[in-house]
Each structure stands twice: as C-alpha cells, then as structure tokens.
Coordinates of C-alpha atoms and ligand atoms in Angstrom, one line a residue:
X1 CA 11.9 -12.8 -5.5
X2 CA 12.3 -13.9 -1.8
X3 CA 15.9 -14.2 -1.4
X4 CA 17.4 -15.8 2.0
X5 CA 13.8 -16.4 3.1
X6 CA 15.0 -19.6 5.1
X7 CA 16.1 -17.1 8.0
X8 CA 12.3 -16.0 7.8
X9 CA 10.5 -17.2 10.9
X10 CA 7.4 -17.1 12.7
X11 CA 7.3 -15.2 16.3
X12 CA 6.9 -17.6 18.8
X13 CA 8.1 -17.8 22.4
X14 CA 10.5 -20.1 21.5
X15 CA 12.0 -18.0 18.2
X16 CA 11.2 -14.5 20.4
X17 CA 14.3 -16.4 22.8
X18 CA 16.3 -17.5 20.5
X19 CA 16.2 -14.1 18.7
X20 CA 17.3 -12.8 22.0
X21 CA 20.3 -14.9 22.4
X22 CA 21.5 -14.4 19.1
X23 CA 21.6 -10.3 19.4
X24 CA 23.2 -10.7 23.0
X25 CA 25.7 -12.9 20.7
X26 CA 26.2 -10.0 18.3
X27 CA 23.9 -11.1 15.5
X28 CA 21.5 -8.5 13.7
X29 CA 18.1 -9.9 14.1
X30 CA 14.8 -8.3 12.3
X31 CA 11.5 -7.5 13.6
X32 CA 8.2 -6.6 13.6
X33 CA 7.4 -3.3 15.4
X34 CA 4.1 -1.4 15.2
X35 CA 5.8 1.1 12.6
X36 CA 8.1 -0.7 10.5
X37 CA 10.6 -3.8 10.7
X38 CA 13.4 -2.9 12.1
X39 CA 17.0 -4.7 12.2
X40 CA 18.2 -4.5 15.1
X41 CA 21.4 -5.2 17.2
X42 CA 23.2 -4.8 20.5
X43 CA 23.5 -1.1 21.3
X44 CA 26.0 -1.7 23.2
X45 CA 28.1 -3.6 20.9
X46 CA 30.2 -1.5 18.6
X47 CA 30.6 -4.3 15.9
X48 CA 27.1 -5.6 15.9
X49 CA 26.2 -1.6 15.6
X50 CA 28.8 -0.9 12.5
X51 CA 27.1 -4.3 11.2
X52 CA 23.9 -2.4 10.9
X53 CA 25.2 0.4 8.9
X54 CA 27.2 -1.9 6.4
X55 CA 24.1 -4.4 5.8
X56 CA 22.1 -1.1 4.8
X57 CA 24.6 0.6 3.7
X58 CA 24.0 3.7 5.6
X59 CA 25.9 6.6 6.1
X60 CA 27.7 6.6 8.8
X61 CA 26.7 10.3 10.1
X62 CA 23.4 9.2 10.4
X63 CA 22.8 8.2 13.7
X64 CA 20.3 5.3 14.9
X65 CA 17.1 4.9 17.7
X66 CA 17.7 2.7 19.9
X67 CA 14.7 0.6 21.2
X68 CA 13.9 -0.4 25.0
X69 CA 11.2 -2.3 26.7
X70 CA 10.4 0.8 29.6
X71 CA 10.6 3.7 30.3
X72 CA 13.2 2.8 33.4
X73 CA 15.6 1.3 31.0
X74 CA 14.8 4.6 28.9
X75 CA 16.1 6.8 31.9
X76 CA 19.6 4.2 32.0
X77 CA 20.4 5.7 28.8
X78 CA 19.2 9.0 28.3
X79 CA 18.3 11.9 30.4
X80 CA 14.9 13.1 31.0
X81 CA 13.5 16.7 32.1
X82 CA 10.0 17.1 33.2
X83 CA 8.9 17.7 29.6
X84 CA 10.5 15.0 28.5
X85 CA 9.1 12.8 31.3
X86 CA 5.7 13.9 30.6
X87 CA 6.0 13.3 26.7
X88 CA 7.2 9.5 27.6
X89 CA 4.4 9.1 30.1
X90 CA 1.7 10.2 27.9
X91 CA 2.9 8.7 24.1
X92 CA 4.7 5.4 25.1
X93 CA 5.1 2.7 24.5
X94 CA 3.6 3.9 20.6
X95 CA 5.1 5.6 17.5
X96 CA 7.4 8.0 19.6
X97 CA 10.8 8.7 18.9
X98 CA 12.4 11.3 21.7
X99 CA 16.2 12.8 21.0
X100 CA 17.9 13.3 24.0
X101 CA 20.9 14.3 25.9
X102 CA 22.7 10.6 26.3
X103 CA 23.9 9.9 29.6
X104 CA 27.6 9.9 29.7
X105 CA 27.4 6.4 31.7
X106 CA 24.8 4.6 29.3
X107 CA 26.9 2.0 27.5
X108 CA 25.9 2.3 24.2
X109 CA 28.1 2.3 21.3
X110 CA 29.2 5.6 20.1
X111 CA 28.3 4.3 16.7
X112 CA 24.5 4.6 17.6
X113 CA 24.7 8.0 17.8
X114 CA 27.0 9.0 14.7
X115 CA 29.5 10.9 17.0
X116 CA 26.4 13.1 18.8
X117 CA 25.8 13.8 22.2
X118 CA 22.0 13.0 21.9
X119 CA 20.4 10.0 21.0
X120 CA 17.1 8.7 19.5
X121 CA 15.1 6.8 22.2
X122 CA 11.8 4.6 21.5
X123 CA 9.7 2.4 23.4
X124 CA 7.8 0.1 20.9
X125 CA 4.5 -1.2 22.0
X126 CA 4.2 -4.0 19.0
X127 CA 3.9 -7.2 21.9
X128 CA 6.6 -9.1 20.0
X129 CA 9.0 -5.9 20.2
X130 CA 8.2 -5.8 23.7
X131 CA 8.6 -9.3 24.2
X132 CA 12.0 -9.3 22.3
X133 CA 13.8 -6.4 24.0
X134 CA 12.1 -7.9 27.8
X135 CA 13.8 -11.2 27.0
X136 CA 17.1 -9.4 25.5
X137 CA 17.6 -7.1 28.5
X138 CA 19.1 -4.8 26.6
X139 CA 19.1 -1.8 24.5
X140 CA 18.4 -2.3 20.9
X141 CA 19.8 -0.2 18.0
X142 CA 17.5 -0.7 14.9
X143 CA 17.4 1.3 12.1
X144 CA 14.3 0.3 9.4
X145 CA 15.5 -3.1 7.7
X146 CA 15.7 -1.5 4.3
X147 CA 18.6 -0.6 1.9
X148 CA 19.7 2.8 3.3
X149 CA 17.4 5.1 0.7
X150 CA 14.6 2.4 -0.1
X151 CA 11.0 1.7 0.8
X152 CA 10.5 0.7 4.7
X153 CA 9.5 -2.6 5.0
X154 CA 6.1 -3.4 6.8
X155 CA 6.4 -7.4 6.2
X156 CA 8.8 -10.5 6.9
X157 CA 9.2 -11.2 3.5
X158 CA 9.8 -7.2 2.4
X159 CA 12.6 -7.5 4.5
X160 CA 13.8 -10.8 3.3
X161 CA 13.6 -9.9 -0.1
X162 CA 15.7 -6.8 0.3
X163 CA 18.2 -7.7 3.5
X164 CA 18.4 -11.2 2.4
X165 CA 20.2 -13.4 4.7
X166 CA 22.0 -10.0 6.4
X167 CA 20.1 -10.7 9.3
X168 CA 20.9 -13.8 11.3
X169 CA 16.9 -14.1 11.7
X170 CA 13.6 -12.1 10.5
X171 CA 11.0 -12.6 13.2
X172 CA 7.9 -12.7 11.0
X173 CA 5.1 -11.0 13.1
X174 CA 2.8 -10.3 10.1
X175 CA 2.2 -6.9 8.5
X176 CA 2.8 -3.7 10.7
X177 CA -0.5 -1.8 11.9
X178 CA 0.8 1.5 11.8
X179 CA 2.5 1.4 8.6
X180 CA 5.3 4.5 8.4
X181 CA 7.7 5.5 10.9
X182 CA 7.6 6.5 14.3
X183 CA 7.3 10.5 14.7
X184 CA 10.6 11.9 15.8
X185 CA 11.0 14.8 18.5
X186 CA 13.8 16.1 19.9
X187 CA 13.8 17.6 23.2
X188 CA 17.4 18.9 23.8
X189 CA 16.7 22.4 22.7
X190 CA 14.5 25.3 24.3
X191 CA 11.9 24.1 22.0
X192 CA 10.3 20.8 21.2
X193 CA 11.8 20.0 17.3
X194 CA 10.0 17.5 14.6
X195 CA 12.6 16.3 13.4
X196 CA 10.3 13.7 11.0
X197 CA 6.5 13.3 11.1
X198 CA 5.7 9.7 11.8
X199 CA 3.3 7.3 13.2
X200 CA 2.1 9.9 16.0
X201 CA 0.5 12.5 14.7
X202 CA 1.9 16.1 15.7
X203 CA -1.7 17.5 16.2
X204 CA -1.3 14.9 19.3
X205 CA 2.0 15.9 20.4
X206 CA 1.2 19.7 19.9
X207 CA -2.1 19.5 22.1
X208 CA 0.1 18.2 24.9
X209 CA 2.9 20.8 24.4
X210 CA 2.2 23.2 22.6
X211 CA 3.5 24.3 19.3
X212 CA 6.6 21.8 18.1
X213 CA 9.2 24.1 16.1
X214 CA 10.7 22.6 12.1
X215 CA 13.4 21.0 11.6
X216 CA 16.1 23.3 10.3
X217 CA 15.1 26.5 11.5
X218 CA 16.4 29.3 12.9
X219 CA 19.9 28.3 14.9
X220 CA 19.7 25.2 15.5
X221 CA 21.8 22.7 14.1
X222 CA 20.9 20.7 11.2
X223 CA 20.1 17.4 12.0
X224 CA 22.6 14.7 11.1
X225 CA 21.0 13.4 7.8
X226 CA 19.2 15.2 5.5
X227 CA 17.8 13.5 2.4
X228 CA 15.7 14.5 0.0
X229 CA 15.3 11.8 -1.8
X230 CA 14.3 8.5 0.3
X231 CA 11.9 6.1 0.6
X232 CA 12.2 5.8 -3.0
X233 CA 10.9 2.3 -5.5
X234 CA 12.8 2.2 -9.1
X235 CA 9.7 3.3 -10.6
X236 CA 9.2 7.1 -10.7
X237 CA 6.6 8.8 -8.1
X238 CA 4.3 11.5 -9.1
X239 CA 2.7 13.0 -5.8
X240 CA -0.6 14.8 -6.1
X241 CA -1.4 14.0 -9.4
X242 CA -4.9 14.3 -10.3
X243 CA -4.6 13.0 -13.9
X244 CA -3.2 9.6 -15.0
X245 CA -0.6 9.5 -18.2
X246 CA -0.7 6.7 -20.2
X247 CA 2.2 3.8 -19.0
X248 CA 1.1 5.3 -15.3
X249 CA 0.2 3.2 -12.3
X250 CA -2.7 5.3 -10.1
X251 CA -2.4 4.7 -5.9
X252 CA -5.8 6.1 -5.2
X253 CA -7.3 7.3 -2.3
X254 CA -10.5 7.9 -1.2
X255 CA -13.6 6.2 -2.7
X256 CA -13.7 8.5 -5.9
X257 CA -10.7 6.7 -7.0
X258 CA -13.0 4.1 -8.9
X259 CA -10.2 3.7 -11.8
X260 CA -7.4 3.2 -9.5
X261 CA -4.6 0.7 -9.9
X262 CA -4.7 0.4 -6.2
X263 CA -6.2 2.1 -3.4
X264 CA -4.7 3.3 0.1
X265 CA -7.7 4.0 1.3
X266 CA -11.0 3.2 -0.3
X267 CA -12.7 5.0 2.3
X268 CA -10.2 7.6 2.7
X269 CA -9.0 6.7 5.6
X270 CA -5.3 8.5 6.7
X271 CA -4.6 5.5 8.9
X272 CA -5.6 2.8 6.8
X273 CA -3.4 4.4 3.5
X274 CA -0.5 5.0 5.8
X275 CA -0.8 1.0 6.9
X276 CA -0.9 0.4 3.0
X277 CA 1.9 2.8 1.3
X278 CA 4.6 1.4 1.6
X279 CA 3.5 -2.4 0.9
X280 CA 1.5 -0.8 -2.4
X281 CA 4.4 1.5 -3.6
X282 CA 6.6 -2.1 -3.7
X283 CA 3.5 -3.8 -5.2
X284 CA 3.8 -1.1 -8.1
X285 CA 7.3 -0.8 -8.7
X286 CA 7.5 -2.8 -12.0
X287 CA 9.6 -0.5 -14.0
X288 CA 8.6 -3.8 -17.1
X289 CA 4.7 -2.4 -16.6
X290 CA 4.8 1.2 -15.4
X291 CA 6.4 4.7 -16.3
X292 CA 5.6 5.9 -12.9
X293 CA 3.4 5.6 -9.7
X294 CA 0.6 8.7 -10.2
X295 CA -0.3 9.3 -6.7
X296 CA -3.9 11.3 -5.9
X297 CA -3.3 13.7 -3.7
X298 CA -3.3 13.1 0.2
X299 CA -4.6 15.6 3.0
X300 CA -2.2 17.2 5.0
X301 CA -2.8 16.6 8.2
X302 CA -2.7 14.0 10.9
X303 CA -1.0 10.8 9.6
X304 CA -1.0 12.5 6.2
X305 CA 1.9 14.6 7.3
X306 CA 3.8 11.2 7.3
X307 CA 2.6 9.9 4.1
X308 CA 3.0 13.2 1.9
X309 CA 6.4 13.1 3.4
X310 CA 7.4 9.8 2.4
X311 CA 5.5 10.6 -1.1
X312 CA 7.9 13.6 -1.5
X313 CA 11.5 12.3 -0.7
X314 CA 10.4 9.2 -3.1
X315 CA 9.6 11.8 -5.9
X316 CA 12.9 13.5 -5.2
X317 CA 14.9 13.6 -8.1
X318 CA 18.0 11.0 -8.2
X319 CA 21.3 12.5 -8.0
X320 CA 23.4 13.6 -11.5
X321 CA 25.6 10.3 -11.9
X322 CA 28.8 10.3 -10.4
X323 CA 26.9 11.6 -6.9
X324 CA 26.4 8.3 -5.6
X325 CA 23.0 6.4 -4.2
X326 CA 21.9 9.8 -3.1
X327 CA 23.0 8.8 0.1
X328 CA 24.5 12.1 1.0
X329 CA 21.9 14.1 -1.6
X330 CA 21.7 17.5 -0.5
X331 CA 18.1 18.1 0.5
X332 CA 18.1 21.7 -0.3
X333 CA 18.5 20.7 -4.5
X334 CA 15.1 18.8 -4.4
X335 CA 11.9 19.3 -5.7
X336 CA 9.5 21.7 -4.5
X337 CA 7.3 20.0 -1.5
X338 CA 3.6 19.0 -3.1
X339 CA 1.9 20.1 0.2
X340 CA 3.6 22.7 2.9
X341 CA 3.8 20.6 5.8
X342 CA 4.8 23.1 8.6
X343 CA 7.0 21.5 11.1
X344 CA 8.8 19.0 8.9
X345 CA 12.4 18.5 8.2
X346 CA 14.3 17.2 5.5
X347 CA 16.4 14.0 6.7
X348 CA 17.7 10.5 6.2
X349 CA 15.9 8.2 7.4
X350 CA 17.8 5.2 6.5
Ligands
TXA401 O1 9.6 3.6 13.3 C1 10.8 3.7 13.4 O2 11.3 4.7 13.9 C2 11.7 2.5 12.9 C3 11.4 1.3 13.7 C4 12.3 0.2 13.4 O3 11.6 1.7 15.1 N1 13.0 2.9 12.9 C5 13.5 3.9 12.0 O4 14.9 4.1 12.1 O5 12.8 4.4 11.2 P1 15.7 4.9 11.0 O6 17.2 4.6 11.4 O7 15.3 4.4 9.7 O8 15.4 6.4 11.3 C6 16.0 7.0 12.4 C7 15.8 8.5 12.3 C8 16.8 9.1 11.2 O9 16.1 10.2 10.6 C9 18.0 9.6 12.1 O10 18.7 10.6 11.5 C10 17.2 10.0 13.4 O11 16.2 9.1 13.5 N2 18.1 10.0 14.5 C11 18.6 9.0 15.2 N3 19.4 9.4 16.2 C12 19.4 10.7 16.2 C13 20.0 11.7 17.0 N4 20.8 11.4 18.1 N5 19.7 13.0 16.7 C14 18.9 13.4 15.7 N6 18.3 12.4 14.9 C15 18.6 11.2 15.1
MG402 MG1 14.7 4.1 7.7

C-alpha cells in the first residue's frame, strides 16, 4: 500500500538540511508538525506554491498558512495589532493559526493567499518544523499533505501512501502528538473569528480574549472555502451513534466501549482520541470489511470541538454525480451538525 515510500526519510540533521535546500530549490518537501504533516513549499515562489495546489488537487480559492520559525519573521509578513501581538505571544509557537492583514511588502506568492488580502500565519513548535523552517530561512506555505478532501495525515507513511512520490522528500518525524489541525482565528475584523476549531482549544483562546465570534455570521464575509464534506475515508461515517449495525466498524471512546472495533480513547481522554482519529478512521476504511465507521459520541468541548468537526464534514453526504470531488460542495446542503458547536464554521480545509 506504501507507494513512493523511497522519498520517505528519517529527520536527521543532515535530511532536516537537505530538506531545506531542496524547498529553497523549489521542491515540495513534507513534514512532521505537531498537528499534521504538512507539504510544504517556498512561499515565496509562485510555481513551487501552484505545485502545492496541483499535488492535492486543491481549489484554487482556497488559500494556504504559511509557516515561520518566530514570531519576527511573523511580523515580515503580516501585520500585527496589540491583540494580535498578545495572541502570538501567549499561544506560539503551538496549534495557532492567526489570519491577518498581509503586508503589502512581504514577498509571498499571491497564490498563498487565493487572491486575499489576509493571510494565514503559524508558528509550529514540532522541533523538526522549527528546525526545518530555521535552516530554510524562509516562509513556508504548507497545506495538510493529503488529497484535497481526504483524511489529514499524522504519519510518514500516511502521507506516502496518498502523495506518493509528489513530494521531493517526506521527513519522517514519527506520529504527530496533537493529532488534528491547528485552530484557526482571524483577527482582521472588529471581532476575533474561528474560522476552524483545531489543536488549541477555544476555551483557551476565549479566556485570553474574550468571546471569539462563528464563522459565517452576521456581515462578514464568508471565508474562502467552505466544505461540508471533508476529512472524509471511502467508508461511510456515522457520528454519534450509540448502536452498532451489523457490517459496522465501532471507533469507541471512553472505557464503556468494551465491544469496540477500536478505541480513541480508552480512558476517554479528548487529547489522546484527537492524537488517534485520524490514524484509526484510515485503519477502518476497508470498504471489503465494513458498511460504515459507527462513531460513539464525543463531548463537545475542548479538543472535542475539533474532533466532532472533523467527524461531521466526513459524514457529509458526497455530492450528486456530475458535482465533482465535492471540492466546491456547498456547505449549506449538508447534514445537520451531530453536536452544536458554537463558534464553528464550515470550510475547506484542504
Ligand atoms: O495544522 C495545520 O494547520 C496544518 C499544518 C500542516 O500546519 N495545515 C493545514 O493547512 O491544515 P490546510 O491548508 O489544510 O488548512 C488551511 C485552512 C483552510 O481552512 C484555509 O481556507 C484557511 O486555513 N486559510 C488559509 N489562508 C486563509 C486566509 N487568508 N483567510 C482565511 N482562511 C484562510
Ligand atoms: Mg487540510
């Protein structure tokens, strides 16, 4: 099943370099962060960028984050205000995703940004992130190194097995602690927007800044890419199901889930099942062995924000055929959420 795993390779200082080299030379490269893998290239490099969005097949509205080592080579590209400053200083480098205004002189590609005057800024704090961008010196767009519209990949070899050899290199860093996402919040409005709950939990955010608006609301624009359906295995998902059918795989959680196929969390930990989802959902997606993927339900809060959100846009129902790969799906046609989750857009993710 692992195609083009020969580009697979093991994060060393000397493969950290060379991965370095080969995105200053325009070459996509993959790698570990503390949310997902992501495959990145030269930010500022408007064919290494439109490589990105062919390799995943992305739309191209659908803008990207773009990763730096600091918070100084954060300020080079986009432009802080005291809230923003204060958000930065208190959440990275970690899960943190901040949209703002880009600065008219910060050399990026005007790919990364899908056309917008905004873009998505993180500061990863996985060490061989860190350690790639510090040797690279420069900005790096990367998008999770999935198929637009499929599961994120938290390991080398998920990322082999569904990129193949589109990246020039996978830095294998082992599997990614936090598990989903990083927690986007954008900061170019009056009010502080989630646009996607992530690997930061918004109770966090919201205790520093107060309350943090939805997506979607009121006048505000609507964000570049909205899908309903994402995130999504070839098997179906059934969120919050608290009965198995017969043909069903169960992802349990919690220790009562003695029957389970598999369990996110035996001790129903939200961190723990958010570091296993995505890995398990691929585990289980044997269309030969299972109807669908019966998911137990997942509280709503904290990192369950992400992962009930990731549950839903898998369960969304796949566009009538002639509509594509769902890339441009409109979220507003799927299902009904399976818990409210205030503060939470609907959005491609990519
Ligand atoms: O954890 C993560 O964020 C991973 C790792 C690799 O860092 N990256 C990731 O990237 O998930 P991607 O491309 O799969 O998701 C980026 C999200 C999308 O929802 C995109 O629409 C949004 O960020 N985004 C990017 N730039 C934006 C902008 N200027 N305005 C609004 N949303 C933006
Ligand atoms: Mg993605």
């Amino acid at each position: 099943m692992t195609g083009g795993s020969h580009n697979v390779r093991a994060a060393t200082a000397e493969t950290i370099a060379e991965a370095a080299a080969r995105l200053a030379a325009g070459e996509l490269v993959a790698f570990p962060t503390e949310t997902v893998y992501g495959l990145g290239a030269d930010a500022t490099n408007d064919l290494a960028v439109a490589a990105v969005f062919k390799a995943k097949q992305r739309p191209r509205f659908n803008p990207l984050i773009v990763h730096v080592v600091d918070f100084k080579a954060a300020e080079r590209i986009a432009k802080f205000d005291a809230k923003a400053e204060a958000v930065a200083a208190w959440h990275w480098p970690g899960p943190l995703t901040l949209v703002l205004p880009r600065r008219a002189d910060a050399g990026l590609s005007y790919l990364v940004s899908a056309g917008l005057n905004t873009v998505a800024v993180r500061v990863p704090s996985h060490a061989i992130a860190q350690a790639l961008l510090a040797k690279c010196g420069r900005p790096v767009a990367a998008p999770s190194a999935n198929p637009s519209g499929r599961v994120s990949p938290t390991t080398a070899a998920h990322v082999a097995d569904t990129l193949g050899t589109a990246a020039a290199m996978i830095l294998d860093g082992g599997p990614c602690p936090v598990g989903v996402e990083s927690t986007v919040l954008d900061l170019t409005g009056p009010k502080p927007v989630l646009l996607r709950p992530g690997g930061l939990a918004v109770e966090s955010l919201e205790r520093r800044i107060g309350p943090i608006a939805p997506a979607g609301g009121g006048d505000r624009p609507r964000a570049p890419g909205m899908l309903a359906r994402h995130y999504a295995p070839a098997v179906p998902v059934r969120p919050n199901a608290f009965a198995v059918h017969p043909g069903e795989a169960l992802l349990g959680f919690g220790p009562e889930a003695v029957n389970a196929t598999l369990n996110l969390s035996p001790r129903g930990d939200l961190q723990e099942a958010a570091a296993n989802l995505f890995a398990m959902l691929r585990q289980l997606d044997r269309p030969e062995a299972y109807t669908a993927i019966a998911v137990m339900p997942i509280p709503c809060a904290g990192l369950g924000r992400a992962i009930n959100d990731r549950l839903r846009r898998a369960a969304a129902p796949r566009p009538p055929a002639g509509e594509g790969t769902g890339d441009v799906w409109d979220a507003e046609r799927g299902p009904a959420a399976p818990c409210v989750l205030p503060g939470t857009g609907d959005r491609d993710d990519g």
